[in-house]
Amino acid sequence: MNDVVLWRRLLAEFVGSAFLAALVIGSGIAAQQLSPGNTGLQLFENAAATAAGLYAIILMFGPVSGGHFNPVVSFVDAGFGGLSWRDAAAYLPAQTAGCVSGAVLANLMFSKAAFELSTKHRASAAHFLSEVIATLGLLLVIFALARSGRSRSAPAAVGAYIGAAYFFTSSTSFANPAITVGRMFSNTFAGIAPSSAPSFIAAQVVGGIVAFGLIRTLYPGVTPDEAADILVPHLRGANDPETRRYDATGPTAPGQSVTNP
């Protein structure tokens, strides 16, 4: 049964990541078309769509997989015991493949070539620092809410943070290695040149490591149960009693969490 449950969670991470990439890239293309020559307005439109859409996507898929859509979130969660290392490793290719698929769909929806490598170069010291800070802030938001028992506010808080970080970071806050890979395949407003992607991914990993240490310092009482419910309470595996009840009888009644009745 555990393999079936993992399969379901991987599918949720794949589809959710595809929606995320399609949302980010598609809204970027639309912004370019709607507001030609006005970069500030394009960024605002892209950020607003991303913030609102991310909130909805986490609500859609979070009850199944946790709604990570981000390898750094998954591995930091594993570090706190909320997700097994095996599952975090399985999430990574699902998230990355989902983001690449979402980029292709965004291109096709706007009558562009399915695969096109971005020529938008972003690698600089300022961008590197921005991605470290963006990733650090994202993880602090997520785990602060988990530690204080307010995980149900996480979808809105994460959307709001990412929307704001579009403006206070020079990198426009990718904060996610999977979406960084996906954005390489769209030569549009939201794209990133393949030569710039390694720097962004390295910065995101550094941000995740710094976040892990800072979270342990600020919130030393984070438990595996709290970590397991970051973003949205969700199915944890075949050994979880609520997962067994879900598989046997379907989703829980309205108003009940699939992990906490």
PDB file of N, CA, C and O in Angstrom, residues 150-227:
ATOM      1  N   ARG A 150      -0.084  27.044  12.875  1.00  0.00           N
ATOM      2  CA  ARG A 150      -0.909  27.814  11.934  1.00  0.00           C
ATOM      3  C   ARG A 150      -0.673  27.380  10.491  1.00  0.00           C
ATOM      4  O   ARG A 150      -0.754  28.183   9.568  1.00  0.00           O
ATOM      5  N   SER A 151      -0.428  26.091  10.276  1.00  0.00           N
ATOM      6  CA  SER A 151      -0.142  25.599   8.934  1.00  0.00           C
ATOM      7  C   SER A 151      -1.270  25.879   7.949  1.00  0.00           C
ATOM      8  O   SER A 151      -1.040  25.992   6.740  1.00  0.00           O
ATOM      9  N   ARG A 152      -2.488  25.971   8.451  1.00  0.00           N
ATOM     10  CA  ARG A 152      -3.607  26.210   7.531  1.00  0.00           C
ATOM     11  C   ARG A 152      -3.546  27.601   6.903  1.00  0.00           C
ATOM     12  O   ARG A 152      -4.226  27.862   5.914  1.00  0.00           O
ATOM     13  N   SER A 153      -2.728  28.481   7.472  1.00  0.00           N
ATOM     14  CA  SER A 153      -2.531  29.802   6.870  1.00  0.00           C
ATOM     15  C   SER A 153      -1.415  29.792   5.831  1.00  0.00           C
ATOM     16  O   SER A 153      -1.206  30.795   5.141  1.00  0.00           O
ATOM     17  N   ALA A 154      -0.714  28.674   5.716  1.00  0.00           N
ATOM     18  CA  ALA A 154       0.473  28.627   4.873  1.00  0.00           C
ATOM     19  C   ALA A 154       0.198  28.898   3.399  1.00  0.00           C
ATOM     20  O   ALA A 154       0.974  29.617   2.765  1.00  0.00           O
ATOM     21  N   PRO A 155      -0.856  28.341   2.779  1.00  0.00           N
ATOM     22  CA  PRO A 155      -1.061  28.642   1.357  1.00  0.00           C
ATOM     23  C   PRO A 155      -1.143  30.135   1.070  1.00  0.00           C
ATOM     24  O   PRO A 155      -0.506  30.632   0.126  1.00  0.00           O
ATOM     25  N   ALA A 156      -1.891  30.862   1.884  1.00  0.00           N
ATOM     26  CA  ALA A 156      -2.009  32.306   1.685  1.00  0.00           C
ATOM     27  C   ALA A 156      -0.687  33.004   1.989  1.00  0.00           C
ATOM     28  O   ALA A 156      -0.267  33.921   1.258  1.00  0.00           O
ATOM     29  N   ALA A 157      -0.014  32.587   3.061  1.00  0.00           N
ATOM     30  CA  ALA A 157       1.236  33.230   3.447  1.00  0.00           C
ATOM     31  C   ALA A 157       2.328  33.002   2.408  1.00  0.00           C
ATOM     32  O   ALA A 157       3.095  33.917   2.084  1.00  0.00           O
ATOM     33  N   VAL A 158       2.403  31.787   1.879  1.00  0.00           N
ATOM     34  CA  VAL A 158       3.417  31.486   0.860  1.00  0.00           C
ATOM     35  C   VAL A 158       3.137  32.287  -0.409  1.00  0.00           C
ATOM     36  O   VAL A 158       4.051  32.874  -1.008  1.00  0.00           O
ATOM     37  N   GLY A 159       1.880  32.341  -0.836  1.00  0.00           N
ATOM     38  CA  GLY A 159       1.539  33.139  -2.006  1.00  0.00           C
ATOM     39  C   GLY A 159       1.892  34.602  -1.804  1.00  0.00           C
ATOM     40  O   GLY A 159       2.459  35.247  -2.702  1.00  0.00           O
ATOM     41  N   ALA A 160       1.562  35.140  -0.632  1.00  0.00           N
ATOM     42  CA  ALA A 160       1.850  36.550  -0.344  1.00  0.00           C
ATOM     43  C   ALA A 160       3.354  36.807  -0.324  1.00  0.00           C
ATOM     44  O   ALA A 160       3.836  37.819  -0.860  1.00  0.00           O
ATOM     45  N   TYR A 161       4.112  35.895   0.290  1.00  0.00           N
ATOM     46  CA  TYR A 161       5.560  36.081   0.375  1.00  0.00           C
ATOM     47  C   TYR A 161       6.196  36.069  -1.016  1.00  0.00           C
ATOM     48  O   TYR A 161       7.012  36.944  -1.349  1.00  0.00           O
ATOM     49  N   ILE A 162       5.835  35.086  -1.835  1.00  0.00           N
ATOM     50  CA  ILE A 162       6.424  34.994  -3.167  1.00  0.00           C
ATOM     51  C   ILE A 162       6.043  36.224  -4.002  1.00  0.00           C
ATOM     52  O   ILE A 162       6.876  36.784  -4.730  1.00  0.00           O
ATOM     53  N   GLY A 163       4.791  36.669  -3.885  1.00  0.00           N
ATOM     54  CA  GLY A 163       4.380  37.870  -4.609  1.00  0.00           C
ATOM     55  C   GLY A 163       5.196  39.083  -4.200  1.00  0.00           C
ATOM     56  O   GLY A 163       5.631  39.879  -5.057  1.00  0.00           O
ATOM     57  N   ALA A 164       5.436  39.224  -2.902  1.00  0.00           N
ATOM     58  CA  ALA A 164       6.234  40.348  -2.418  1.00  0.00           C
ATOM     59  C   ALA A 164       7.699  40.213  -2.828  1.00  0.00           C
ATOM     60  O   ALA A 164       8.351  41.205  -3.201  1.00  0.00           O
ATOM     61  N   ALA A 165       8.203  38.978  -2.790  1.00  0.00           N
ATOM     62  CA  ALA A 165       9.618  38.752  -3.095  1.00  0.00           C
ATOM     63  C   ALA A 165       9.941  39.004  -4.564  1.00  0.00           C
ATOM     64  O   ALA A 165      11.107  39.231  -4.908  1.00  0.00           O
ATOM     65  N   TYR A 166       8.942  38.971  -5.440  1.00  0.00           N
ATOM     66  CA  TYR A 166       9.164  39.371  -6.832  1.00  0.00           C
ATOM     67  C   TYR A 166       9.748  40.776  -6.890  1.00  0.00           C
ATOM     68  O   TYR A 166      10.499  41.113  -7.806  1.00  0.00           O
ATOM     69  N   PHE A 167       9.374  41.611  -5.904  1.00  0.00           N
ATOM     70  CA  PHE A 167       9.771  43.013  -5.935  1.00  0.00           C
ATOM     71  C   PHE A 167      10.954  43.340  -5.037  1.00  0.00           C
ATOM     72  O   PHE A 167      11.732  44.246  -5.360  1.00  0.00           O
ATOM     73  N   PHE A 168      11.102  42.632  -3.911  1.00  0.00           N
ATOM     74  CA  PHE A 168      12.206  43.042  -3.034  1.00  0.00           C
ATOM     75  C   PHE A 168      13.496  42.283  -3.312  1.00  0.00           C
ATOM     76  O   PHE A 168      14.528  42.566  -2.690  1.00  0.00           O
ATOM     77  N   THR A 169      13.493  41.347  -4.271  1.00  0.00           N
ATOM     78  CA  THR A 169      14.732  40.687  -4.686  1.00  0.00           C
ATOM     79  C   THR A 169      15.011  41.010  -6.146  1.00  0.00           C
ATOM     80  O   THR A 169      14.089  41.111  -6.958  1.00  0.00           O
ATOM     81  N   SER A 170      16.277  41.141  -6.491  1.00  0.00           N
ATOM     82  CA  SER A 170      16.631  41.455  -7.877  1.00  0.00           C
ATOM     83  C   SER A 170      16.444  40.258  -8.797  1.00  0.00           C
ATOM     84  O   SER A 170      16.365  40.415 -10.023  1.00  0.00           O
ATOM     85  N   SER A 171      16.357  39.064  -8.213  1.00  0.00           N
ATOM     86  CA  SER A 171      16.195  37.843  -9.014  1.00  0.00           C
ATOM     87  C   SER A 171      14.738  37.535  -9.319  1.00  0.00           C
ATOM     88  O   SER A 171      14.437  36.598 -10.054  1.00  0.00           O
ATOM     89  N   THR A 172      13.814  38.281  -8.749  1.00  0.00           N
ATOM     90  CA  THR A 172      12.362  38.037  -8.782  1.00  0.00           C
ATOM     91  C   THR A 172      11.994  36.718  -8.125  1.00  0.00           C
ATOM     92  O   THR A 172      10.987  36.107  -8.449  1.00  0.00           O
ATOM     93  N   SER A 173      12.800  36.283  -7.185  1.00  0.00           N
ATOM     94  CA  SER A 173      12.462  35.194  -6.273  1.00  0.00           C
ATOM     95  C   SER A 173      11.985  33.908  -6.942  1.00  0.00           C
ATOM     96  O   SER A 173      10.830  33.529  -6.841  1.00  0.00           O
ATOM     97  N   PHE A 174      12.926  33.194  -7.585  1.00  0.00           N
ATOM     98  CA  PHE A 174      12.609  31.846  -8.054  1.00  0.00           C
ATOM     99  C   PHE A 174      12.446  30.926  -6.848  1.00  0.00           C
ATOM    100  O   PHE A 174      11.460  30.225  -6.717  1.00  0.00           O
ATOM    101  N   ALA A 175      13.475  30.907  -5.976  1.00  0.00           N
ATOM    102  CA  ALA A 175      13.452  30.178  -4.690  1.00  0.00           C
ATOM    103  C   ALA A 175      13.089  28.706  -4.830  1.00  0.00           C
ATOM    104  O   ALA A 175      12.535  28.108  -3.913  1.00  0.00           O
ATOM    105  N   ASN A 176      13.424  28.093  -5.982  1.00  0.00           N
ATOM    106  CA  ASN A 176      12.956  26.744  -6.258  1.00  0.00           C
ATOM    107  C   ASN A 176      13.776  26.157  -7.408  1.00  0.00           C
ATOM    108  O   ASN A 176      13.653  26.618  -8.547  1.00  0.00           O
ATOM    109  N   PRO A 177      14.588  25.131  -7.154  1.00  0.00           N
ATOM    110  CA  PRO A 177      15.391  24.547  -8.236  1.00  0.00           C
ATOM    111  C   PRO A 177      14.549  23.959  -9.366  1.00  0.00           C
ATOM    112  O   PRO A 177      14.939  24.042 -10.537  1.00  0.00           O
ATOM    113  N   ALA A 178      13.397  23.371  -9.047  1.00  0.00           N
ATOM    114  CA  ALA A 178      12.570  22.753 -10.083  1.00  0.00           C
ATOM    115  C   ALA A 178      12.015  23.795 -11.044  1.00  0.00           C
ATOM    116  O   ALA A 178      12.035  23.607 -12.269  1.00  0.00           O
ATOM    117  N   ILE A 179      11.522  24.909 -10.514  1.00  0.00           N
ATOM    118  CA  ILE A 179      10.985  25.951 -11.389  1.00  0.00           C
ATOM    119  C   ILE A 179      12.111  26.635 -12.153  1.00  0.00           C
ATOM    120  O   ILE A 179      11.921  27.107 -13.283  1.00  0.00           O
ATOM    121  N   THR A 180      13.305  26.673 -11.580  1.00  0.00           N
ATOM    122  CA  THR A 180      14.454  27.226 -12.288  1.00  0.00           C
ATOM    123  C   THR A 180      14.744  26.405 -13.537  1.00  0.00           C
ATOM    124  O   THR A 180      14.969  26.952 -14.626  1.00  0.00           O
ATOM    125  N   VAL A 181      14.725  25.072 -13.399  1.00  0.00           N
ATOM    126  CA  VAL A 181      14.931  24.202 -14.560  1.00  0.00           C
ATOM    127  C   VAL A 181      13.803  24.402 -15.569  1.00  0.00           C
ATOM    128  O   VAL A 181      14.043  24.524 -16.778  1.00  0.00           O
ATOM    129  N   GLY A 182      12.570  24.449 -15.104  1.00  0.00           N
ATOM    130  CA  GLY A 182      11.449  24.631 -16.012  1.00  0.00           C
ATOM    131  C   GLY A 182      11.528  25.928 -16.793  1.00  0.00           C
ATOM    132  O   GLY A 182      11.256  25.972 -18.006  1.00  0.00           O
ATOM    133  N   ARG A 183      11.931  27.008 -16.139  1.00  0.00           N
ATOM    134  CA  ARG A 183      11.987  28.319 -16.801  1.00  0.00           C
ATOM    135  C   ARG A 183      13.048  28.390 -17.890  1.00  0.00           C
ATOM    136  O   ARG A 183      13.015  29.281 -18.746  1.00  0.00           O
ATOM    137  N   MET A 184      14.004  27.472 -17.858  1.00  0.00           N
ATOM    138  CA  MET A 184      15.027  27.444 -18.907  1.00  0.00           C
ATOM    139  C   MET A 184      14.413  27.184 -20.282  1.00  0.00           C
ATOM    140  O   MET A 184      14.982  27.570 -21.311  1.00  0.00           O
ATOM    141  N   PHE A 185      13.240  26.536 -20.306  1.00  0.00           N
ATOM    142  CA  PHE A 185      12.657  26.083 -21.570  1.00  0.00           C
ATOM    143  C   PHE A 185      11.607  27.040 -22.122  1.00  0.00           C
ATOM    144  O   PHE A 185      10.757  26.636 -22.913  1.00  0.00           O
ATOM    145  N   SER A 186      11.652  28.299 -21.730  1.00  0.00           N
ATOM    146  CA  SER A 186      10.750  29.301 -22.282  1.00  0.00           C
ATOM    147  C   SER A 186      11.516  30.605 -22.471  1.00  0.00           C
ATOM    148  O   SER A 186      11.941  31.224 -21.489  1.00  0.00           O
ATOM    149  N   ASN A 187      11.685  31.010 -23.687  1.00  0.00           N
ATOM    150  CA  ASN A 187      12.437  32.234 -23.989  1.00  0.00           C
ATOM    151  C   ASN A 187      11.497  33.437 -23.917  1.00  0.00           C
ATOM    152  O   ASN A 187      11.197  34.089 -24.925  1.00  0.00           O
ATOM    153  N   THR A 188      11.026  33.701 -22.701  1.00  0.00           N
ATOM    154  CA  THR A 188      10.020  34.743 -22.471  1.00  0.00           C
ATOM    155  C   THR A 188      10.413  35.575 -21.254  1.00  0.00           C
ATOM    156  O   THR A 188      11.492  35.401 -20.679  1.00  0.00           O
ATOM    157  N   PHE A 189       9.508  36.430 -20.826  1.00  0.00           N
ATOM    158  CA  PHE A 189       9.727  37.328 -19.691  1.00  0.00           C
ATOM    159  C   PHE A 189      10.173  36.578 -18.439  1.00  0.00           C
ATOM    160  O   PHE A 189      11.005  37.059 -17.676  1.00  0.00           O
ATOM    161  N   ALA A 190       9.625  35.380 -18.218  1.00  0.00           N
ATOM    162  CA  ALA A 190       9.911  34.628 -16.991  1.00  0.00           C
ATOM    163  C   ALA A 190      11.036  33.623 -17.145  1.00  0.00           C
ATOM    164  O   ALA A 190      11.320  32.869 -16.212  1.00  0.00           O
ATOM    165  N   GLY A 191      11.693  33.599 -18.290  1.00  0.00           N
ATOM    166  CA  GLY A 191      12.716  32.586 -18.538  1.00  0.00           C
ATOM    167  C   GLY A 191      14.037  32.880 -17.862  1.00  0.00           C
ATOM    168  O   GLY A 191      14.277  33.963 -17.322  1.00  0.00           O
ATOM    169  N   ILE A 192      14.920  31.886 -17.923  1.00  0.00           N
ATOM    170  CA  ILE A 192      16.291  32.044 -17.429  1.00  0.00           C
ATOM    171  C   ILE A 192      17.216  31.249 -18.344  1.00  0.00           C
ATOM    172  O   ILE A 192      16.921  30.096 -18.687  1.00  0.00           O
ATOM    173  N   ALA A 193      18.297  31.853 -18.764  1.00  0.00           N
ATOM    174  CA  ALA A 193      19.243  31.178 -19.649  1.00  0.00           C
ATOM    175  C   ALA A 193      19.857  29.974 -18.935  1.00  0.00           C
ATOM    176  O   ALA A 193      20.146  30.043 -17.736  1.00  0.00           O
ATOM    177  N   PRO A 194      20.064  28.862 -19.649  1.00  0.00           N
ATOM    178  CA  PRO A 194      20.674  27.688 -19.030  1.00  0.00           C
ATOM    179  C   PRO A 194      22.001  27.980 -18.340  1.00  0.00           C
ATOM    180  O   PRO A 194      22.312  27.381 -17.310  1.00  0.00           O
ATOM    181  N   SER A 195      22.763  28.923 -18.871  1.00  0.00           N
ATOM    182  CA  SER A 195      24.053  29.254 -18.255  1.00  0.00           C
ATOM    183  C   SER A 195      23.888  29.933 -16.896  1.00  0.00           C
ATOM    184  O   SER A 195      24.814  29.922 -16.068  1.00  0.00           O
ATOM    185  N   SER A 196      22.720  30.534 -16.660  1.00  0.00           N
ATOM    186  CA  SER A 196      22.465  31.213 -15.382  1.00  0.00           C
ATOM    187  C   SER A 196      21.843  30.278 -14.343  1.00  0.00           C
ATOM    188  O   SER A 196      21.892  30.566 -13.143  1.00  0.00           O
ATOM    189  N   ALA A 197      21.242  29.188 -14.801  1.00  0.00           N
ATOM    190  CA  ALA A 197      20.502  28.310 -13.892  1.00  0.00           C
ATOM    191  C   ALA A 197      21.373  27.681 -12.792  1.00  0.00           C
ATOM    192  O   ALA A 197      20.939  27.627 -11.637  1.00  0.00           O
ATOM    193  N   PRO A 198      22.601  27.202 -13.081  1.00  0.00           N
ATOM    194  CA  PRO A 198      23.402  26.605 -12.002  1.00  0.00           C
ATOM    195  C   PRO A 198      23.649  27.555 -10.837  1.00  0.00           C
ATOM    196  O   PRO A 198      23.632  27.141  -9.675  1.00  0.00           O
ATOM    197  N   SER A 199      23.882  28.837 -11.138  1.00  0.00           N
ATOM    198  CA  SER A 199      24.104  29.813 -10.070  1.00  0.00           C
ATOM    199  C   SER A 199      22.858  29.966  -9.207  1.00  0.00           C
ATOM    200  O   SER A 199      22.934  30.020  -7.971  1.00  0.00           O
ATOM    201  N   PHE A 200      21.681  30.015  -9.848  1.00  0.00           N
ATOM    202  CA  PHE A 200      20.424  30.136  -9.112  1.00  0.00           C
ATOM    203  C   PHE A 200      20.190  28.906  -8.240  1.00  0.00           C
ATOM    204  O   PHE A 200      19.820  29.025  -7.071  1.00  0.00           O
ATOM    205  N   ILE A 201      20.407  27.728  -8.795  1.00  0.00           N
ATOM    206  CA  ILE A 201      20.165  26.492  -8.038  1.00  0.00           C
ATOM    207  C   ILE A 201      21.127  26.395  -6.861  1.00  0.00           C
ATOM    208  O   ILE A 201      20.734  26.011  -5.748  1.00  0.00           O
ATOM    209  N   ALA A 202      22.401  26.756  -7.083  1.00  0.00           N
ATOM    210  CA  ALA A 202      23.370  26.739  -5.984  1.00  0.00           C
ATOM    211  C   ALA A 202      22.944  27.689  -4.872  1.00  0.00           C
ATOM    212  O   ALA A 202      23.025  27.357  -3.676  1.00  0.00           O
ATOM    213  N   ALA A 203      22.462  28.873  -5.241  1.00  0.00           N
ATOM    214  CA  ALA A 203      22.014  29.848  -4.242  1.00  0.00           C
ATOM    215  C   ALA A 203      20.813  29.317  -3.472  1.00  0.00           C
ATOM    216  O   ALA A 203      20.697  29.514  -2.253  1.00  0.00           O
ATOM    217  N   GLN A 204      19.907  28.634  -4.159  1.00  0.00           N
ATOM    218  CA  GLN A 204      18.722  28.081  -3.501  1.00  0.00           C
ATOM    219  C   GLN A 204      19.110  26.982  -2.515  1.00  0.00           C
ATOM    220  O   GLN A 204      18.539  26.886  -1.421  1.00  0.00           O
ATOM    221  N   VAL A 205      20.092  26.166  -2.873  1.00  0.00           N
ATOM    222  CA  VAL A 205      20.575  25.128  -1.957  1.00  0.00           C
ATOM    223  C   VAL A 205      21.211  25.772  -0.733  1.00  0.00           C
ATOM    224  O   VAL A 205      20.972  25.356   0.413  1.00  0.00           O
ATOM    225  N   VAL A 206      22.022  26.804  -0.962  1.00  0.00           N
ATOM    226  CA  VAL A 206      22.632  27.516   0.164  1.00  0.00           C
ATOM    227  C   VAL A 206      21.541  28.113   1.054  1.00  0.00           C
ATOM    228  O   VAL A 206      21.606  28.024   2.290  1.00  0.00           O
ATOM    229  N   GLY A 207      20.545  28.723   0.445  1.00  0.00           N
ATOM    230  CA  GLY A 207      19.436  29.285   1.219  1.00  0.00           C
ATOM    231  C   GLY A 207      18.731  28.231   2.044  1.00  0.00           C
ATOM    232  O   GLY A 207      18.339  28.478   3.197  1.00  0.00           O
ATOM    233  N   GLY A 208      18.562  27.035   1.478  1.00  0.00           N
ATOM    234  CA  GLY A 208      17.928  25.946   2.215  1.00  0.00           C
ATOM    235  C   GLY A 208      18.761  25.495   3.407  1.00  0.00           C
ATOM    236  O   GLY A 208      18.219  25.237   4.483  1.00  0.00           O
ATOM    237  N   ILE A 209      20.067  25.422   3.220  1.00  0.00           N
ATOM    238  CA  ILE A 209      20.954  25.005   4.318  1.00  0.00           C
ATOM    239  C   ILE A 209      20.952  26.050   5.434  1.00  0.00           C
ATOM    240  O   ILE A 209      20.855  25.710   6.628  1.00  0.00           O
ATOM    241  N   VAL A 210      21.037  27.315   5.056  1.00  0.00           N
ATOM    242  CA  VAL A 210      21.000  28.390   6.061  1.00  0.00           C
ATOM    243  C   VAL A 210      19.657  28.375   6.787  1.00  0.00           C
ATOM    244  O   VAL A 210      19.593  28.530   8.015  1.00  0.00           O
ATOM    245  N   ALA A 211      18.590  28.163   6.033  1.00  0.00           N
ATOM    246  CA  ALA A 211      17.253  28.130   6.633  1.00  0.00           C
ATOM    247  C   ALA A 211      17.137  26.993   7.628  1.00  0.00           C
ATOM    248  O   ALA A 211      16.570  27.166   8.717  1.00  0.00           O
ATOM    249  N   PHE A 212      17.660  25.832   7.294  1.00  0.00           N
ATOM    250  CA  PHE A 212      17.595  24.686   8.203  1.00  0.00           C
ATOM    251  C   PHE A 212      18.249  25.021   9.541  1.00  0.00           C
ATOM    252  O   PHE A 212      17.678  24.770  10.614  1.00  0.00           O
ATOM    253  N   GLY A 213      19.441  25.607   9.480  1.00  0.00           N
ATOM    254  CA  GLY A 213      20.133  25.967  10.718  1.00  0.00           C
ATOM    255  C   GLY A 213      19.409  27.045  11.500  1.00  0.00           C
ATOM    256  O   GLY A 213      19.310  26.978  12.731  1.00  0.00           O
ATOM    257  N   LEU A 214      18.871  28.037  10.795  1.00  0.00           N
ATOM    258  CA  LEU A 214      18.176  29.132  11.469  1.00  0.00           C
ATOM    259  C   LEU A 214      16.866  28.653  12.090  1.00  0.00           C
ATOM    260  O   LEU A 214      16.505  29.069  13.202  1.00  0.00           O
ATOM    261  N   ILE A 215      16.164  27.779  11.390  1.00  0.00           N
ATOM    262  CA  ILE A 215      14.911  27.244  11.933  1.00  0.00           C
ATOM    263  C   ILE A 215      15.186  26.428  13.195  1.00  0.00           C
ATOM    264  O   ILE A 215      14.458  26.534  14.187  1.00  0.00           O
ATOM    265  N   ARG A 216      16.248  25.625  13.177  1.00  0.00           N
ATOM    266  CA  ARG A 216      16.607  24.839  14.366  1.00  0.00           C
ATOM    267  C   ARG A 216      16.948  25.752  15.547  1.00  0.00           C
ATOM    268  O   ARG A 216      16.700  25.398  16.703  1.00  0.00           O
ATOM    269  N   THR A 217      17.514  26.915  15.241  1.00  0.00           N
ATOM    270  CA  THR A 217      17.878  27.848  16.302  1.00  0.00           C
ATOM    271  C   THR A 217      16.666  28.611  16.827  1.00  0.00           C
ATOM    272  O   THR A 217      16.468  28.752  18.042  1.00  0.00           O
ATOM    273  N   LEU A 218      15.836  29.110  15.900  1.00  0.00           N
ATOM    274  CA  LEU A 218      14.677  29.907  16.300  1.00  0.00           C
ATOM    275  C   LEU A 218      13.540  29.059  16.851  1.00  0.00           C
ATOM    276  O   LEU A 218      12.820  29.487  17.751  1.00  0.00           O
ATOM    277  N   TYR A 219      13.360  27.872  16.294  1.00  0.00           N
ATOM    278  CA  TYR A 219      12.250  26.985  16.673  1.00  0.00           C
ATOM    279  C   TYR A 219      12.793  25.609  17.030  1.00  0.00           C
ATOM    280  O   TYR A 219      12.561  24.630  16.308  1.00  0.00           O
ATOM    281  N   PRO A 220      13.550  25.515  18.151  1.00  0.00           N
ATOM    282  CA  PRO A 220      14.202  24.237  18.490  1.00  0.00           C
ATOM    283  C   PRO A 220      13.215  23.120  18.784  1.00  0.00           C
ATOM    284  O   PRO A 220      13.598  21.957  18.799  1.00  0.00           O
ATOM    285  N   GLY A 221      11.951  23.451  19.003  1.00  0.00           N
ATOM    286  CA  GLY A 221      10.981  22.423  19.342  1.00  0.00           C
ATOM    287  C   GLY A 221      10.213  21.864  18.161  1.00  0.00           C
ATOM    288  O   GLY A 221       9.200  21.190  18.345  1.00  0.00           O
ATOM    289  N   VAL A 222      10.650  22.151  16.920  1.00  0.00           N
ATOM    290  CA  VAL A 222       9.933  21.613  15.760  1.00  0.00           C
ATOM    291  C   VAL A 222       9.955  20.091  15.812  1.00  0.00           C
ATOM    292  O   VAL A 222      11.012  19.466  15.860  1.00  0.00           O
ATOM    293  N   THR A 223       8.784  19.483  15.825  1.00  0.00           N
ATOM    294  CA  THR A 223       8.677  18.022  15.903  1.00  0.00           C
ATOM    295  C   THR A 223       8.424  17.436  14.517  1.00  0.00           C
ATOM    296  O   THR A 223       7.974  18.142  13.607  1.00  0.00           O
ATOM    297  N   PRO A 224       8.693  16.136  14.337  1.00  0.00           N
ATOM    298  CA  PRO A 224       8.375  15.507  13.045  1.00  0.00           C
ATOM    299  C   PRO A 224       6.912  15.650  12.661  1.00  0.00           C
ATOM    300  O   PRO A 224       6.592  15.820  11.482  1.00  0.00           O
ATOM    301  N   ASP A 225       6.002  15.592  13.648  1.00  0.00           N
ATOM    302  CA  ASP A 225       4.581  15.756  13.329  1.00  0.00           C
ATOM    303  C   ASP A 225       4.294  17.154  12.799  1.00  0.00           C
ATOM    304  O   ASP A 225       3.507  17.333  11.868  1.00  0.00           O
ATOM    305  N   GLU A 226       4.914  18.177  13.400  1.00  0.00           N
ATOM    306  CA  GLU A 226       4.724  19.542  12.910  1.00  0.00           C
ATOM    307  C   GLU A 226       5.319  19.686  11.517  1.00  0.00           C
ATOM    308  O   GLU A 226       4.712  20.299  10.635  1.00  0.00           O
ATOM    309  N   ALA A 227       6.504  19.110  11.309  1.00  0.00           N
ATOM    310  CA  ALA A 227       7.151  19.189  10.002  1.00  0.00           C
ATOM    311  C   ALA A 227       6.337  18.455   8.942  1.00  0.00           C
ATOM    312  O   ALA A 227       6.287  18.874   7.782  1.00  0.00           O
TER     313      ALA A 227
END
